[in-house]
Amino acid sequence: MGLDLFVKKLVYGGYGLGEDRGKKFFIRYAAPKELVEVEVLKEKKDYTEAVVKTVKIGSQWRRTPPCKYYTHCGGCQWQHIEYQEQLRAKADILLESLERIGKIKLDSVNGILGSKEEFGYRTRVQFKIREGHLGFFAWGSGELVPIEECLLAHPRINQLIPSLKETARLVKELQEIHVFYSPHEDEFLLKLITASPMETQKLRKLKEHILPKEVVGLGNYTVLGGKFIKRAVVGREFTFVRSGRFILRVSNDSFFQVNHTLYEDFPKLVVEGEKVKRVLELHSGVGFFSFWLLENCEFLFGSDANQNAIKDAIYNAKLNQVSNVSFAHERAVDTLKNHAGEVIDLLVLDPPREGLSEGEAKLIVQNKPKRIIYISCNPTTLARDLKVLVSGGYKIEGVHLVDNFPQTYHIESVVKLTI
C-alpha cells in the first residue's frame, strides 16, 4: 500500500516536498498543493525519495505533459506543471536558497525573464548511445531511454536524429553524440565520443555519406580522466550565432548559451542601466555579454580558462569592429591577482556551476570593485558566494530570475551589487 502525502511546494532538484511524521519526502513528478499517493524509491538519512503513484487531489497547475517519454527519460522534471507556475516556483526556490544558505532575506525577485518558447529552445543536445541505440538516461540512473525526438531540442536537431541513429549503428564504440546547432546559419557541429580514437577516413565517410550537408563539422573525442580529448576533426570547427546586432563565432569546444530564444534578451538584461569606464569580466567565453557591455563602457578586459573561447572572443572583436576590448586566456583567480590594486568600475562574473573559488571571493572583497554583476546558473553556490560578498560590504541592488531551461529545475539568475 502506498503513502498519501500533501505536496507543500517545489524544491531544487525537480522534486515536490512532502512530510510525514517529521520525515521529509522529495517526490518526483509532484505539483504544488496536491494530495498524492507515493511509492518510496530510496530511504536516505535526512529524507526519503519517492515518486507519484496516483494523484488523489490534483494541483490547479497540473497539466498533461506533451512528451511521450516524460517520466521515463530523465531530461525534464516539470513538464506536468503549467509554465507560469514553473517560473513562480523557480523564483521562490532562488529566494529560499539565498535566505537558507546566504542568510540574505529578500521579499521578491526584481523581475523574471522567461523563455520565449517553452519547447524547442535548445541549440545544444548531448545524446547518449548504448549498444547502437540513441536516447537519454532515466532520472538518477544510467539506464538508456531510446527516443525518436526531444521536445526541448530545436526542431532542426530533431530532423537530424534519423542520421544520428544511422551513425550510432555504424560506429560500434560510440558513447555520446553532442550536437550544436546555429539557427543563424542553419548548420550543425557534431562531436562523436568514442571509447577509442576513430580513423579520420571513417569520420570523413560519415560526414560525406551519412550526415546531411548542414553538418559542417564533425569531431571525434575520447574521454581521459573525465575530460574530452580531441582526436580528429573533419570540416569546420566553428559556426556563427547572432545575438542582437552582434555576430559571434562559436567553436565546437567553446561554451555557449543553449536557449536561442534569449540570445538577445539575456545580455540586454545584464547590461541594462550600466554606464561605466572600466569593466573586468571573468569567464567571458566567446564574448556573449562582453560586446553588449562594451556599448556602455570605455574599456573591457575579459578572461577565460578555455583557450578556444578566448580565440573566438578575439576573432569576434575584429568581426564586430570593436576595439576597446582585450581578452586573455587565464584562470579567473589569476585575472583577479593580475588586476589587484586597479580601479575597477564594474566586475562581471559568470562562473560555472561550482561558483567562485574561495580564493576568487577573497580577492574580490579585498580589491572592492565599485559594482558587481553576478550571472549564476546555480542558486546554491550563488547564495554561498553572495554571503561572502555581502559580509565584505556589498549591497544587493537587484535579483532577476532568468529561465534558460523550461521544463527542468535549472535556475539562472542575474544579481547586481554595489559597494
Short mmCIF file of C-alpha atoms in Angstrom, two decimals:
data_model
loop_
_atom_site.label_atom_id
_atom_site.label_comp_id
_atom_site.label_asym_id
_atom_site.label_seq_id
_atom_site.Cartn_x
_atom_site.Cartn_y
_atom_site.Cartn_z
CA MET A 1 0.00 0.00 0.00
CA GLY A 2 1.24 3.49 -0.95
CA LEU A 3 1.58 6.51 1.31
CA ASP A 4 -0.59 9.63 0.90
CA LEU A 5 1.26 12.94 1.10
CA PHE A 6 0.38 16.63 0.70
CA VAL A 7 2.83 18.45 -1.60
CA LYS A 8 3.80 21.76 0.02
CA LYS A 9 5.92 23.24 -2.78
CA LEU A 10 8.56 22.52 -5.42
CA VAL A 11 12.21 22.35 -4.38
CA TYR A 12 15.59 22.48 -6.16
CA GLY A 13 16.36 19.24 -7.96
CA GLY A 14 12.91 18.97 -9.55
CA TYR A 15 11.03 17.48 -6.59
CA GLY A 16 7.83 18.25 -4.73
CA LEU A 17 8.26 18.48 -0.96
CA GLY A 18 6.05 16.43 1.34
CA GLU A 19 6.26 15.45 5.02
CA ASP A 20 5.14 12.51 7.11
CA ARG A 21 5.76 12.25 10.88
CA GLY A 22 8.63 14.75 10.71
CA LYS A 23 10.36 12.97 7.80
CA LYS A 24 10.89 14.94 4.57
CA PHE A 25 9.88 13.37 1.27
CA PHE A 26 11.32 14.52 -2.08
CA ILE A 27 8.69 13.46 -4.61
CA ARG A 28 9.27 13.11 -8.34
CA TYR A 29 6.54 14.38 -10.72
CA ALA A 30 4.55 16.10 -7.97
CA ALA A 31 2.89 19.53 -8.32
CA PRO A 32 2.36 22.15 -5.60
CA LYS A 33 -0.68 21.95 -3.29
CA GLU A 34 -1.89 18.49 -4.24
CA LEU A 35 -2.55 15.21 -2.48
CA VAL A 36 -0.66 12.27 -3.97
CA GLU A 37 -0.10 8.62 -3.23
CA VAL A 38 3.64 7.92 -3.49
CA GLU A 39 5.91 4.96 -3.90
CA VAL A 40 9.19 5.07 -1.94
CA LEU A 41 12.31 4.83 -4.11
CA LYS A 42 15.22 5.46 -1.69
CA GLU A 43 15.48 5.89 2.05
CA LYS A 44 18.19 8.41 2.99
CA LYS A 45 19.36 9.59 6.41
CA ASP A 46 17.70 13.02 6.20
CA TYR A 47 14.94 12.40 3.66
CA THR A 48 13.12 9.83 1.55
CA GLU A 49 12.97 9.95 -2.23
CA ALA A 50 9.61 8.93 -3.69
CA VAL A 51 7.62 9.09 -6.92
CA VAL A 52 3.95 9.93 -7.56
CA LYS A 53 1.90 6.75 -8.00
CA THR A 54 -1.60 8.29 -8.03
CA VAL A 55 -2.82 11.88 -7.92
CA LYS A 56 -5.65 11.93 -5.35
CA ILE A 57 -6.40 15.68 -5.45
CA GLY A 58 -4.70 17.40 -8.36
CA SER A 59 -2.98 20.77 -8.26
CA GLN A 60 -4.61 23.65 -10.14
CA TRP A 61 -1.31 23.94 -12.06
CA ARG A 62 -1.08 20.28 -13.12
CA ARG A 63 -1.33 19.63 -16.87
CA THR A 64 -0.89 16.73 -19.27
CA PRO A 65 2.80 16.60 -20.29
CA PRO A 66 3.15 16.78 -24.10
CA CYS A 67 6.17 14.44 -24.34
CA LYS A 68 5.55 10.70 -24.72
CA TYR A 69 8.86 9.90 -22.97
CA TYR A 70 8.08 12.01 -19.91
CA THR A 71 8.56 10.13 -16.59
CA HIS A 72 10.76 7.63 -18.50
CA CYS A 73 13.53 9.95 -19.78
CA GLY A 74 15.20 11.98 -17.02
CA GLY A 75 15.81 15.16 -19.03
CA CYS A 76 12.70 17.04 -17.80
CA GLN A 77 11.23 17.23 -14.32
CA TRP A 78 8.37 19.74 -14.59
CA GLN A 79 6.53 19.18 -17.87
CA HIS A 80 3.41 18.28 -15.87
CA ILE A 81 3.25 21.84 -14.43
CA GLU A 82 1.96 24.98 -16.18
CA TYR A 83 4.86 27.17 -17.36
CA GLN A 84 3.89 30.29 -15.35
CA GLU A 85 3.88 28.17 -12.19
CA GLN A 86 7.32 26.77 -13.09
CA LEU A 87 8.61 30.37 -13.21
CA ARG A 88 6.96 31.29 -9.90
CA ALA A 89 8.40 28.17 -8.24
CA LYS A 90 11.89 28.94 -9.55
CA ALA A 91 11.69 32.48 -8.14
CA ASP A 92 10.64 31.05 -4.74
CA ILE A 93 13.48 28.47 -4.80
CA LEU A 94 16.00 31.20 -5.65
CA LEU A 95 14.82 33.40 -2.75
CA GLU A 96 14.71 30.42 -0.38
CA SER A 97 18.31 29.45 -1.32
CA LEU A 98 19.53 33.00 -0.70
CA GLU A 99 17.91 33.02 2.74
CA ARG A 100 18.79 29.48 3.85
CA ILE A 101 22.39 29.35 2.58
CA GLY A 102 23.36 33.00 2.22
CA LYS A 103 21.35 34.40 5.15
CA ILE A 104 20.05 37.03 2.71
CA LYS A 105 16.33 37.75 3.06
CA LEU A 106 14.59 39.37 0.09
CA ASP A 107 10.82 39.78 -0.29
CA SER A 108 10.77 39.09 -4.02
CA VAL A 109 12.88 38.98 -7.16
CA ASN A 110 13.06 42.21 -9.17
CA GLY A 111 11.92 40.52 -12.35
CA ILE A 112 11.54 37.25 -14.23
CA LEU A 113 12.86 36.76 -17.76
CA GLY A 114 11.02 33.71 -19.06
CA SER A 115 11.95 31.77 -22.17
CA LYS A 116 10.14 32.98 -25.31
CA GLU A 117 9.34 29.35 -26.07
CA GLU A 118 8.55 26.55 -23.61
CA PHE A 119 9.78 23.91 -26.04
CA GLY A 120 12.17 23.75 -28.99
CA TYR A 121 14.58 26.19 -27.34
CA ARG A 122 17.77 24.09 -27.02
CA THR A 123 20.54 24.53 -29.60
CA ARG A 124 22.88 22.12 -27.80
CA VAL A 125 21.94 18.50 -27.05
CA GLN A 126 24.02 15.58 -25.78
CA PHE A 127 22.58 12.26 -26.89
CA LYS A 128 23.64 9.10 -25.05
CA ILE A 129 24.37 5.91 -27.02
CA ARG A 130 24.14 2.38 -25.68
CA GLU A 131 24.52 -0.69 -27.93
CA GLY A 132 23.70 1.37 -31.01
CA HIS A 133 20.56 2.94 -29.51
CA LEU A 134 20.21 6.72 -29.16
CA GLY A 135 18.42 8.43 -26.27
CA PHE A 136 18.77 9.92 -22.79
CA PHE A 137 19.26 8.44 -19.34
CA ALA A 138 16.36 7.81 -16.97
CA TRP A 139 16.13 10.01 -13.84
CA GLY A 140 19.01 9.17 -11.49
CA SER A 141 20.31 6.17 -13.44
CA GLY A 142 22.49 5.15 -16.38
CA GLU A 143 19.61 3.24 -17.98
CA LEU A 144 19.07 4.43 -21.57
CA VAL A 145 15.60 5.53 -22.72
CA PRO A 146 15.59 5.35 -26.57
CA ILE A 147 13.87 8.35 -28.19
CA GLU A 148 12.67 9.47 -31.63
CA GLU A 149 12.52 13.18 -30.75
CA CYS A 150 13.18 15.60 -27.87
CA LEU A 151 10.64 18.40 -27.40
CA LEU A 152 13.25 20.66 -25.75
CA ALA A 153 15.56 20.46 -28.78
CA HIS A 154 15.33 22.90 -31.68
CA PRO A 155 13.12 21.31 -34.39
CA ARG A 156 16.12 21.17 -36.75
CA ILE A 157 18.01 18.97 -34.26
CA ASN A 158 15.04 16.58 -34.21
CA GLN A 159 15.19 16.41 -38.02
CA LEU A 160 18.81 15.29 -37.68
CA ILE A 161 18.00 12.32 -35.39
CA PRO A 162 17.48 9.64 -38.14
CA SER A 163 21.02 10.25 -39.49
CA LEU A 164 22.38 10.30 -35.91
CA LYS A 165 20.76 6.89 -35.34
CA GLU A 166 22.39 5.59 -38.52
CA THR A 167 25.74 6.92 -37.24
CA ALA A 168 25.16 5.13 -33.90
CA ARG A 169 24.51 1.90 -35.81
CA LEU A 170 27.72 2.21 -37.86
CA VAL A 171 30.13 3.34 -35.11
CA LYS A 172 30.40 0.41 -32.71
CA GLU A 173 32.28 2.15 -29.88
CA LEU A 174 30.09 5.28 -29.86
CA GLN A 175 29.11 6.52 -26.37
CA GLU A 176 27.66 10.01 -26.97
CA ILE A 177 26.81 12.43 -29.78
CA HIS A 178 26.99 16.15 -28.97
CA VAL A 179 25.06 18.42 -31.32
CA PHE A 180 25.41 22.20 -31.59
CA TYR A 181 23.02 24.00 -33.97
CA SER A 182 23.21 27.59 -35.21
CA PRO A 183 19.75 28.98 -36.12
CA HIS A 184 21.51 31.96 -37.75
CA GLU A 185 23.50 29.78 -40.19
CA ASP A 186 21.18 26.73 -40.18
CA GLU A 187 24.16 24.42 -39.67
CA PHE A 188 25.44 21.86 -37.18
CA LEU A 189 28.67 20.99 -35.41
CA LEU A 190 28.90 17.42 -34.08
CA LYS A 191 31.13 15.60 -31.60
CA LEU A 192 31.30 11.82 -31.59
CA ILE A 193 32.51 10.49 -28.21
CA THR A 194 34.02 7.02 -28.61
CA ALA A 195 35.83 4.55 -26.33
CA SER A 196 38.93 4.61 -28.57
CA PRO A 197 40.02 7.05 -31.34
CA MET A 198 38.38 6.81 -34.77
CA GLU A 199 40.22 6.97 -38.07
CA THR A 200 39.89 10.31 -39.87
CA GLN A 201 38.90 8.45 -43.03
CA LYS A 202 35.89 6.89 -41.25
CA LEU A 203 34.84 10.33 -39.94
CA ARG A 204 35.06 11.73 -43.47
CA LYS A 205 32.87 8.92 -44.85
CA LEU A 206 30.23 9.58 -42.18
CA LYS A 207 30.20 13.30 -42.97
CA GLU A 208 30.01 12.81 -46.73
CA HIS A 209 27.63 9.83 -47.00
CA ILE A 210 25.53 9.53 -43.81
CA LEU A 211 25.09 13.02 -42.37
CA PRO A 212 23.28 15.87 -44.19
CA LYS A 213 25.28 18.72 -45.77
CA GLU A 214 24.19 21.07 -42.94
CA VAL A 215 26.62 19.18 -40.66
CA VAL A 216 29.64 21.38 -41.44
CA GLY A 217 31.97 19.99 -38.77
CA LEU A 218 32.49 16.55 -37.25
CA GLY A 219 34.92 15.84 -34.43
CA ASN A 220 35.95 12.65 -32.67
CA TYR A 221 36.73 12.71 -28.94
CA THR A 222 37.63 10.19 -26.26
CA VAL A 223 37.34 10.61 -22.50
CA LEU A 224 40.54 10.68 -20.46
CA GLY A 225 40.48 11.49 -16.75
CA GLY A 226 36.94 12.88 -17.04
CA LYS A 227 37.92 15.26 -19.88
CA PHE A 228 37.09 15.14 -23.58
CA ILE A 229 40.26 14.76 -25.68
CA LYS A 230 40.01 15.76 -29.35
CA ARG A 231 41.30 13.00 -31.64
CA ALA A 232 40.30 14.03 -35.17
CA VAL A 233 38.21 16.66 -36.97
CA VAL A 234 36.66 16.77 -40.42
CA GLY A 235 35.25 20.01 -41.82
CA ARG A 236 34.83 23.24 -39.87
CA GLU A 237 35.30 23.55 -36.11
CA PHE A 238 33.10 26.63 -35.68
CA THR A 239 29.83 28.25 -36.68
CA PHE A 240 28.31 31.72 -36.25
CA VAL A 241 25.47 32.76 -33.95
CA ARG A 242 23.56 36.06 -33.82
CA SER A 243 22.93 37.96 -30.57
CA GLY A 244 21.09 41.21 -31.35
CA ARG A 245 23.27 43.15 -33.80
CA PHE A 246 26.36 41.06 -32.96
CA ILE A 247 27.56 38.02 -34.91
CA LEU A 248 29.62 35.64 -32.77
CA ARG A 249 31.91 32.85 -33.90
CA VAL A 250 31.45 29.83 -31.64
CA SER A 251 33.87 26.89 -31.82
CA ASN A 252 32.80 23.33 -31.09
CA ASP A 253 34.90 23.36 -27.90
CA SER A 254 33.67 26.76 -26.65
CA PHE A 255 30.84 27.15 -24.15
CA PHE A 256 27.73 28.92 -25.43
CA GLN A 257 24.23 29.57 -24.07
CA VAL A 258 21.75 26.88 -25.15
CA ASN A 259 18.44 28.82 -25.25
CA HIS A 260 18.27 30.59 -28.61
CA THR A 261 15.05 32.44 -27.67
CA LEU A 262 17.04 34.53 -25.13
CA TYR A 263 20.14 35.26 -27.24
CA GLU A 264 19.15 38.95 -27.23
CA ASP A 265 17.04 39.46 -24.09
CA PHE A 266 19.52 37.81 -21.68
CA PRO A 267 22.52 40.09 -22.42
CA LYS A 268 20.16 43.09 -22.61
CA LEU A 269 19.01 42.36 -19.05
CA VAL A 270 22.63 42.07 -17.85
CA VAL A 271 23.74 45.43 -19.29
CA GLU A 272 20.55 47.37 -18.52
CA GLY A 273 21.31 50.65 -16.72
CA GLU A 274 25.10 50.12 -16.73
CA LYS A 275 27.32 53.02 -17.79
CA VAL A 276 30.92 52.75 -16.55
CA LYS A 277 34.55 53.32 -17.56
CA ARG A 278 36.42 50.06 -16.86
CA VAL A 279 34.93 46.57 -16.86
CA LEU A 280 36.66 43.36 -15.77
CA GLU A 281 34.82 40.23 -16.94
CA LEU A 282 35.64 36.75 -15.65
CA HIS A 283 34.58 33.60 -17.54
CA SER A 284 33.89 35.81 -20.57
CA GLY A 285 33.65 32.93 -23.05
CA VAL A 286 33.28 33.95 -26.70
CA GLY A 287 32.02 37.40 -25.66
CA PHE A 288 28.28 36.74 -25.34
CA PHE A 289 27.88 39.50 -22.70
CA SER A 290 31.12 41.39 -23.46
CA PHE A 291 30.07 43.14 -26.66
CA TRP A 292 26.76 44.28 -25.18
CA LEU A 293 28.66 45.67 -22.15
CA LEU A 294 31.09 47.49 -24.44
CA GLU A 295 28.30 49.69 -25.81
CA ASN A 296 28.19 51.47 -22.41
CA CYS A 297 31.79 51.36 -21.18
CA GLU A 298 35.15 52.75 -22.21
CA PHE A 299 37.21 49.57 -21.89
CA LEU A 300 36.60 45.89 -21.08
CA PHE A 301 39.13 43.21 -20.16
CA GLY A 302 37.78 39.66 -20.35
CA SER A 303 39.38 36.36 -19.45
CA ASP A 304 38.50 32.68 -19.64
CA ALA A 305 40.28 29.40 -18.85
CA ASN A 306 39.03 27.95 -22.16
CA GLN A 307 41.57 28.77 -24.87
CA ASN A 308 39.14 28.07 -27.73
CA ALA A 309 36.61 30.51 -26.27
CA ILE A 310 39.26 33.25 -26.00
CA LYS A 311 40.36 32.70 -29.62
CA ASP A 312 36.70 33.08 -30.59
CA ALA A 313 36.34 36.23 -28.46
CA ILE A 314 39.41 37.87 -30.06
CA TYR A 315 38.07 36.98 -33.52
CA ASN A 316 34.60 38.31 -32.57
CA ALA A 317 36.06 41.68 -31.53
CA LYS A 318 37.51 42.06 -35.05
CA LEU A 319 34.37 40.68 -36.70
CA ASN A 320 32.15 43.20 -34.90
CA GLN A 321 34.73 46.03 -35.28
CA VAL A 322 35.12 46.54 -31.54
CA SER A 323 38.50 47.93 -30.44
CA ASN A 324 38.02 48.94 -26.78
CA VAL A 325 38.44 45.37 -25.52
CA SER A 326 41.16 42.89 -24.62
CA PHE A 327 40.78 39.15 -23.95
CA ALA A 328 43.23 36.81 -22.20
CA HIS A 329 43.47 33.05 -21.73
CA GLU A 330 43.85 32.67 -17.94
CA ARG A 331 42.08 31.39 -14.87
CA ALA A 332 39.71 33.75 -13.06
CA VAL A 333 41.82 33.74 -9.89
CA ASP A 334 44.91 34.79 -11.91
CA THR A 335 42.98 37.61 -13.58
CA LEU A 336 41.95 38.91 -10.15
CA LYS A 337 45.55 38.71 -8.91
CA ASN A 338 46.89 40.48 -12.02
CA HIS A 339 44.39 43.34 -11.60
CA ALA A 340 44.71 43.68 -7.81
CA GLY A 341 45.03 47.33 -6.80
CA GLU A 342 43.45 48.64 -10.02
CA VAL A 343 40.29 50.74 -10.01
CA ILE A 344 37.54 48.52 -11.45
CA ASP A 345 34.20 50.22 -12.02
CA LEU A 346 32.37 47.00 -12.82
CA LEU A 347 33.26 43.34 -12.26
CA VAL A 348 31.19 40.83 -14.25
CA LEU A 349 31.14 37.22 -13.00
CA ASP A 350 29.71 34.29 -14.95
CA PRO A 351 31.21 31.26 -13.18
CA PRO A 352 30.43 27.58 -13.84
CA ARG A 353 28.03 25.64 -11.57
CA GLU A 354 30.67 25.38 -8.83
CA GLY A 355 30.56 29.18 -8.39
CA LEU A 356 33.55 31.21 -7.21
CA SER A 357 36.55 29.56 -5.63
CA GLU A 358 37.43 30.65 -2.10
CA GLY A 359 40.46 32.50 -3.46
CA GLU A 360 38.39 34.39 -6.02
CA ALA A 361 35.78 35.53 -3.48
CA LYS A 362 38.55 36.71 -1.11
CA LEU A 363 40.35 38.69 -3.85
CA ILE A 364 37.11 40.38 -4.94
CA VAL A 365 36.34 41.55 -1.40
CA GLN A 366 39.94 42.77 -0.97
CA ASN A 367 40.01 44.75 -4.24
CA LYS A 368 36.44 46.12 -3.85
CA PRO A 369 35.28 46.84 -7.43
CA LYS A 370 32.58 49.54 -7.31
CA ARG A 371 29.88 47.34 -8.84
CA ILE A 372 29.44 43.62 -9.46
CA ILE A 373 27.15 41.74 -11.84
CA TYR A 374 26.97 38.05 -10.91
CA ILE A 375 25.41 35.78 -13.56
CA SER A 376 24.66 32.44 -11.90
CA CYS A 377 23.49 29.02 -13.10
CA ASN A 378 23.28 27.50 -9.61
CA PRO A 379 21.30 29.14 -6.74
CA THR A 380 23.16 27.09 -4.12
CA THR A 381 26.66 28.31 -4.99
CA LEU A 382 25.29 31.79 -5.75
CA ALA A 383 23.88 32.04 -2.20
CA ARG A 384 27.20 30.88 -0.72
CA ASP A 385 29.17 33.47 -2.75
CA LEU A 386 26.75 36.33 -2.06
CA LYS A 387 27.11 35.66 1.66
CA VAL A 388 30.86 36.37 1.33
CA LEU A 389 30.34 39.47 -0.85
CA VAL A 390 27.62 40.94 1.40
CA SER A 391 29.69 40.36 4.54
CA GLY A 392 32.53 42.10 2.64
CA GLY A 393 30.47 45.27 2.36
CA TYR A 394 28.39 44.81 -0.81
CA LYS A 395 24.67 45.57 -1.02
CA ILE A 396 22.32 43.68 -3.32
CA GLU A 397 20.72 46.12 -5.75
CA GLY A 398 18.57 43.63 -7.64
CA VAL A 399 17.97 39.96 -8.36
CA HIS A 400 16.47 38.76 -11.64
CA LEU A 401 15.46 35.19 -12.47
CA VAL A 402 16.36 34.02 -15.98
CA ASP A 403 14.73 30.85 -17.28
CA ASN A 404 17.08 29.31 -19.82
CA PHE A 405 15.76 25.80 -19.16
CA PRO A 406 11.93 25.46 -19.15
CA GLN A 407 10.54 22.05 -18.05
CA THR A 408 13.64 21.49 -15.87
CA TYR A 409 14.61 22.56 -12.34
CA HIS A 410 17.70 24.51 -13.53
CA ILE A 411 17.77 28.15 -12.38
CA GLU A 412 19.78 31.05 -13.82
CA SER A 413 19.85 34.49 -12.28
CA VAL A 414 21.44 37.92 -12.55
CA VAL A 415 22.40 39.70 -9.33
CA LYS A 416 23.64 43.30 -9.25
CA LEU A 417 25.67 44.51 -6.26
CA THR A 418 27.20 47.81 -5.25
CA ILE A 419 29.69 48.78 -2.55
#
